CSV table of C-alpha atoms in Angstrom, one decimal:
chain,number,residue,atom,x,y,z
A,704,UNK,CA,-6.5,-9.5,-20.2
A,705,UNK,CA,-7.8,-7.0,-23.0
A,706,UNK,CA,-6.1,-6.1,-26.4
A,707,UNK,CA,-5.5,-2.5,-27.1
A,708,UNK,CA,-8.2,-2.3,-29.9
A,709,UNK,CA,-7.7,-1.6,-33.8
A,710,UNK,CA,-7.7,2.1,-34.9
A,711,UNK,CA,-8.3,3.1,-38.1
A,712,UNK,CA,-5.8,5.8,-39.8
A,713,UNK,CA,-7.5,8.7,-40.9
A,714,UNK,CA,-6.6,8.6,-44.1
A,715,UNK,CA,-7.6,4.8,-44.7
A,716,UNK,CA,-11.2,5.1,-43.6
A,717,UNK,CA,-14.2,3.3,-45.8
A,718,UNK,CA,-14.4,6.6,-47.6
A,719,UNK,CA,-10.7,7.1,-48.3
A,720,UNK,CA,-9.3,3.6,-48.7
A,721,UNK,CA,-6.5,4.5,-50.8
A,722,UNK,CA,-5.0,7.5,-48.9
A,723,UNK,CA,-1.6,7.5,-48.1
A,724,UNK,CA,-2.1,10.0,-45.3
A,725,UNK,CA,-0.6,9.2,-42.1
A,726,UNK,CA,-2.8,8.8,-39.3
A,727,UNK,CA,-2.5,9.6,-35.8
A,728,UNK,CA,-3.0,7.0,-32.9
A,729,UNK,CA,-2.8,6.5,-29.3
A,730,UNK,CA,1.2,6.1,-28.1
A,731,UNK,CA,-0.1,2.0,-27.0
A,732,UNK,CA,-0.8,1.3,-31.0
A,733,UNK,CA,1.6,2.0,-33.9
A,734,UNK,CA,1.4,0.6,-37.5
A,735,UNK,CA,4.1,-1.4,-40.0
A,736,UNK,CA,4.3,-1.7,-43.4
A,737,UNK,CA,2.7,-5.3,-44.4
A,738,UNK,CA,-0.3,-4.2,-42.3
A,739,UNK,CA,1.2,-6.0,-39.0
A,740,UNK,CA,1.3,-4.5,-35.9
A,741,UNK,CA,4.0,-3.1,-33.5
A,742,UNK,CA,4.1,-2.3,-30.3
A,743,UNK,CA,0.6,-3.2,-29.3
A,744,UNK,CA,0.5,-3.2,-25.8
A,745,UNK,CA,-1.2,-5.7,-23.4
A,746,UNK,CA,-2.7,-4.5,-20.3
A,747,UNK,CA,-3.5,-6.5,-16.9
A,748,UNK,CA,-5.1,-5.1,-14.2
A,749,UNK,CA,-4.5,-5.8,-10.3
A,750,UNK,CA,-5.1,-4.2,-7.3
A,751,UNK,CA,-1.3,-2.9,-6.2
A,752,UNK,CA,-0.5,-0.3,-3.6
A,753,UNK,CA,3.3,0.3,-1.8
A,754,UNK,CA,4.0,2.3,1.2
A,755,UNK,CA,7.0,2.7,3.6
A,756,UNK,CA,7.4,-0.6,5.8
A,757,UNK,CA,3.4,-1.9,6.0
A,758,UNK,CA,3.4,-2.6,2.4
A,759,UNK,CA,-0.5,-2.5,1.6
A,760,UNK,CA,-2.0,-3.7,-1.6
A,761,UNK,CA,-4.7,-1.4,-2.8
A,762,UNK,CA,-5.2,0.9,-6.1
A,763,UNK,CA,-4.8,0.1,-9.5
A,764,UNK,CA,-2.1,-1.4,-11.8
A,765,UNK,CA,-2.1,-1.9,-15.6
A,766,UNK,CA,1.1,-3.6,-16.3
A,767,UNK,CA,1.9,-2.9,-19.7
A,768,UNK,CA,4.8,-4.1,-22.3
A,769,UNK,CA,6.9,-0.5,-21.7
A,770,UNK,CA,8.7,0.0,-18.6
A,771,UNK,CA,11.5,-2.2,-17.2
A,772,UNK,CA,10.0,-4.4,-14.4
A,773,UNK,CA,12.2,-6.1,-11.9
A,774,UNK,CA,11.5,-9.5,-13.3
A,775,UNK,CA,11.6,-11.1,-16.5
A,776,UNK,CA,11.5,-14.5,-16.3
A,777,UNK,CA,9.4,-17.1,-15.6
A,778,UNK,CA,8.9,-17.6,-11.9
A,779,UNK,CA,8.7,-20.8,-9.8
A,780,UNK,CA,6.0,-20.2,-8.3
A,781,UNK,CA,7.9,-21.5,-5.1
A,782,UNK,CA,8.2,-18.9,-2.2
A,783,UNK,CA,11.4,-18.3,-0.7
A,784,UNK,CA,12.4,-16.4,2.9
A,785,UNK,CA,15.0,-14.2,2.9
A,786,UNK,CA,16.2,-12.3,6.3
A,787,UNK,CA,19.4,-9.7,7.2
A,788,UNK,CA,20.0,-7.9,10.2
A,789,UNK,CA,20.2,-4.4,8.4
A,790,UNK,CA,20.0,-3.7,4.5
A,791,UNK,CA,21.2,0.3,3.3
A,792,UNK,CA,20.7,0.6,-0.5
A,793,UNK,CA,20.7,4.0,-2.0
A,794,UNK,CA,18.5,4.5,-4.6
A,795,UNK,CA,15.8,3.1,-4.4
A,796,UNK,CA,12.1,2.3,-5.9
A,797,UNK,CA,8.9,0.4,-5.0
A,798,UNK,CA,6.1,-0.4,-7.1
A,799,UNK,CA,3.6,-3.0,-7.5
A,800,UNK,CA,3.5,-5.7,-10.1
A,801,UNK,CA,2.2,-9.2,-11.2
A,802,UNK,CA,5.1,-12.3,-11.7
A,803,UNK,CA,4.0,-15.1,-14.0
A,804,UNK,CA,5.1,-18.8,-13.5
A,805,UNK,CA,5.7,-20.9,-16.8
A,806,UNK,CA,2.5,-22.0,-18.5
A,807,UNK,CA,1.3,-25.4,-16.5
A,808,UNK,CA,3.7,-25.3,-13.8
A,809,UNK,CA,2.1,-27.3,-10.7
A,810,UNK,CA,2.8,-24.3,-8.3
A,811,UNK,CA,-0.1,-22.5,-9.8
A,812,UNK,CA,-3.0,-23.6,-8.1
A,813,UNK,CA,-5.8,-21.4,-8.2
A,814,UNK,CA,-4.0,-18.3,-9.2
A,815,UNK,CA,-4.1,-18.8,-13.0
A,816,UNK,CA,-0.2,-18.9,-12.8
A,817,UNK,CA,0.3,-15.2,-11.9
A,818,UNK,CA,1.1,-13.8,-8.1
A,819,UNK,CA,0.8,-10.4,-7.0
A,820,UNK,CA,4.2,-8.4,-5.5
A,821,UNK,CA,5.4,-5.3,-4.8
A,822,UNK,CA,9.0,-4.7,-6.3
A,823,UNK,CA,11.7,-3.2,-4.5
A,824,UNK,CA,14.3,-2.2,-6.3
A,825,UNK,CA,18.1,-0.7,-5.3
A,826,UNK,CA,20.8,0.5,-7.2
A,827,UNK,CA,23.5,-0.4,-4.6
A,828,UNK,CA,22.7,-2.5,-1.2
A,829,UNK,CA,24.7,-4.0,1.3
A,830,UNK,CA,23.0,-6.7,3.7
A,831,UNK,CA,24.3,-8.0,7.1
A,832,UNK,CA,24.1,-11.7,7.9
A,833,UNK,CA,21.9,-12.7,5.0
A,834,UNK,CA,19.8,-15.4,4.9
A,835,UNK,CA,17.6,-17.3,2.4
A,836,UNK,CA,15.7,-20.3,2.7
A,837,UNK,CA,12.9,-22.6,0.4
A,838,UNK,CA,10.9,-25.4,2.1
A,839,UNK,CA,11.0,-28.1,-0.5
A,840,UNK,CA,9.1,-30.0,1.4
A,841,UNK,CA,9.9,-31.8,4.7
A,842,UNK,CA,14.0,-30.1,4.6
A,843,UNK,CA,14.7,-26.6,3.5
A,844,UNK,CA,17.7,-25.1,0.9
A,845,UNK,CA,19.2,-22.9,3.2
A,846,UNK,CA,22.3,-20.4,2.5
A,847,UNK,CA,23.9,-17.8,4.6
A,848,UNK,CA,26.6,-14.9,3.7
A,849,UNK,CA,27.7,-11.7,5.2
A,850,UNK,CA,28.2,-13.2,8.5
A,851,UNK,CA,31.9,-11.8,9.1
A,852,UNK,CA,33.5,-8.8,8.3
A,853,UNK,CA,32.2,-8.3,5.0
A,854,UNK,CA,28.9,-7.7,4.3
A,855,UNK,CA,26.9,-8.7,1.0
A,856,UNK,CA,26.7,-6.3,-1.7
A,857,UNK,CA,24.7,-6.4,-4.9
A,858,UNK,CA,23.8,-3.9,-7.5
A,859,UNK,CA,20.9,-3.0,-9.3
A,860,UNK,CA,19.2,-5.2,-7.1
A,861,UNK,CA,15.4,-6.0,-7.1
A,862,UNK,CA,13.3,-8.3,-5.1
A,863,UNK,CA,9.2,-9.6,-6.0
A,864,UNK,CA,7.5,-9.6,-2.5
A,865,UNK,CA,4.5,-10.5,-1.4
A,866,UNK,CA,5.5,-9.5,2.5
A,867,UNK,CA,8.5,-7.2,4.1
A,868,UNK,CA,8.9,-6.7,7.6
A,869,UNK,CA,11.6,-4.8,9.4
A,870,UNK,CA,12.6,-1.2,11.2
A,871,UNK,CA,12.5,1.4,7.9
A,872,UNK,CA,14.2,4.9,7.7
A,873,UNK,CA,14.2,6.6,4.3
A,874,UNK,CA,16.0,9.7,3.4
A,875,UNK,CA,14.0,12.2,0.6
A,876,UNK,CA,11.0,10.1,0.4
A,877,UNK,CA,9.0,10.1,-2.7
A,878,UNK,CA,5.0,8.6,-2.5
A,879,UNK,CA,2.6,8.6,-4.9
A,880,UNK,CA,5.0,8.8,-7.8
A,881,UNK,CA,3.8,7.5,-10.8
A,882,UNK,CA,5.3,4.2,-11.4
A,883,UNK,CA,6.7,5.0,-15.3
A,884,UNK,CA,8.5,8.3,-14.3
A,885,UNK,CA,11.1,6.8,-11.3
A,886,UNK,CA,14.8,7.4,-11.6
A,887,UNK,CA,16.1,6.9,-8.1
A,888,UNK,CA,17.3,3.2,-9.0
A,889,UNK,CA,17.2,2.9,-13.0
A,890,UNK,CA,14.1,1.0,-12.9
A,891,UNK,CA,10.8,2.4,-14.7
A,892,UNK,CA,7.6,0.8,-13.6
A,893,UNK,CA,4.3,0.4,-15.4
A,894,UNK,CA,2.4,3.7,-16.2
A,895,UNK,CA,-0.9,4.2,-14.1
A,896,UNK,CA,0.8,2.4,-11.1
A,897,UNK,CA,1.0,3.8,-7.1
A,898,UNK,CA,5.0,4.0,-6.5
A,899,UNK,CA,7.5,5.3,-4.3
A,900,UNK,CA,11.0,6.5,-4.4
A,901,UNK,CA,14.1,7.3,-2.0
A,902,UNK,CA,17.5,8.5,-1.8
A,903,UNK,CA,18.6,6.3,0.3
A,904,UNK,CA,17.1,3.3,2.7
A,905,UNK,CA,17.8,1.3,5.8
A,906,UNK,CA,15.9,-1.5,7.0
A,907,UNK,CA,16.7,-3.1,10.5
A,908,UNK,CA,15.6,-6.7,10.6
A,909,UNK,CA,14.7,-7.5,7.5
A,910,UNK,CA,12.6,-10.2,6.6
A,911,UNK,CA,10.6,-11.0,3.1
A,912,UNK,CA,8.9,-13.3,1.7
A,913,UNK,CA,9.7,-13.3,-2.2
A,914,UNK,CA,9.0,-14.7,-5.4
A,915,UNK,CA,12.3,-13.5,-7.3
A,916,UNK,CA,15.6,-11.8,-6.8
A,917,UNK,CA,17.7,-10.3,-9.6
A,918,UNK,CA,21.0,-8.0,-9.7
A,919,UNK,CA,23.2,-6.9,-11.7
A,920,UNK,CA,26.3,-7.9,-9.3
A,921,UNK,CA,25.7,-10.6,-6.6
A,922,UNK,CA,28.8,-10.5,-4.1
A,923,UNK,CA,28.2,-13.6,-1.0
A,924,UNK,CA,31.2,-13.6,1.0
A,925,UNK,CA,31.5,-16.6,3.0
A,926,UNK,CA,28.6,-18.4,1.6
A,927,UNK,CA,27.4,-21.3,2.6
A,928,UNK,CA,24.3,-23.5,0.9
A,929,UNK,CA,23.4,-26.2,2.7
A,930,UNK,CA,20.2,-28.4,3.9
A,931,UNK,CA,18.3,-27.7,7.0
A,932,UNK,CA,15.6,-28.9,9.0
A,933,UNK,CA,14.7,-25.4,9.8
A,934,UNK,CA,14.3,-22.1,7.5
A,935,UNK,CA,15.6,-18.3,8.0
């Protein structure tokens, strides 16, 4: 991971140390009084690529401190399966990313603690006979909602992949968007990333493999959690 490096202000170069001139830098880097910096920005780079329903990692992804990503928490580092029958969201986003697990957890491995996903994210979704499962190891946590008349809702819903599967129909696709200017579902990705945006989406079959869920609203009617021999 590189540091943005140190700029000199025009006015303060070895020539003019005492000028009180104001300099102009790049929009990564601004100055503070006390000579500390703010707002440097951190960059990490990963191969990251989304398109409609095959999902292939490719291109390039600079994750910076700007943008709001789906995640912002330390993950696990524990995969979890999650299934429906049919998801329609409207509003919605894809980009790629990179989740971090907390420093030294034992899920790491060889990844140095970091996996590469693609974000989905939805502004409002409603999911038929969900299910989500994680193998702890010889039984699985298993819970299960939607499976009457009312289906599961959520909003400003986002989800860290690292595979989706289903039937997909998008209405006023966007590809190729750059990942800091979407604005279908309030989510703004890193700059410099491969994205892709709809008005609305249904998926048919869903299944994913994910690394983190978040949403603003969460409604599970009739949930049930429970242990299992058997996943989703």
């Amino acid at each position: 991971m590189a540091s943005s490096p140190d700029v000199p202000s025009a006015g303060n170069t070895p020539g003019n140390p005492g000028s009180d001139t104001p300099s102009e830098v790049p929009n990564a880097i601004a100055s503070t009084t006390g000579g500390e910096r703010r707002g440097r920005v951190r960059a990490r780079r990963a191969a990251v690529m989304a398109v409609p329903a095959t999902l292939i990692a490719a291109g390039l992804a600079v994750l910076t401190a700007q943008g709001a990503l789906g995640v912002q928490f330390a993950i696990s580092g524990m995969p979890f399966t999650v299934t429906a029958t049919e998801l329609n969201g409207t509003g919605f986003e894809q980009f790629g990313g990179l989740d971090n697990m907390a420093e030294g957890s034992p899920n790491a491995g060889d990844t140095g603690g970091q996996v590469l996903v693609v974000t989905s994210a939805i502004k409002n979704a409603t999911l038929t006979k969900l299910c989500q499962s994680v193998d702890l190891g010889g039984t699985n946590l298993l819970i299960t909602a939607g499976g009457g008349s009312q289906k599961v809702s959520a909003t400003d819903l986002t989800t860290d992949s690292t595979l989706l599967t289903g039937d997909a129909a998008f209405n006023n696709i966007e590809i190729g968007n750059d990942a800091s200017t979407l604005d279908k579902a309030g989510v703004k990705g890193p700059i410099g990333v491969f994205s892709q945006q709809a008005d609305t989406v249904r998926i048919a079959n869903l299944r994913q493999t994910n690394y983190a869920t978040t949403a603003g609203v969460f409604k599970l009617p009739g949930l049930k959690l429970r242990f299992s021999d058997s996943g989703c």
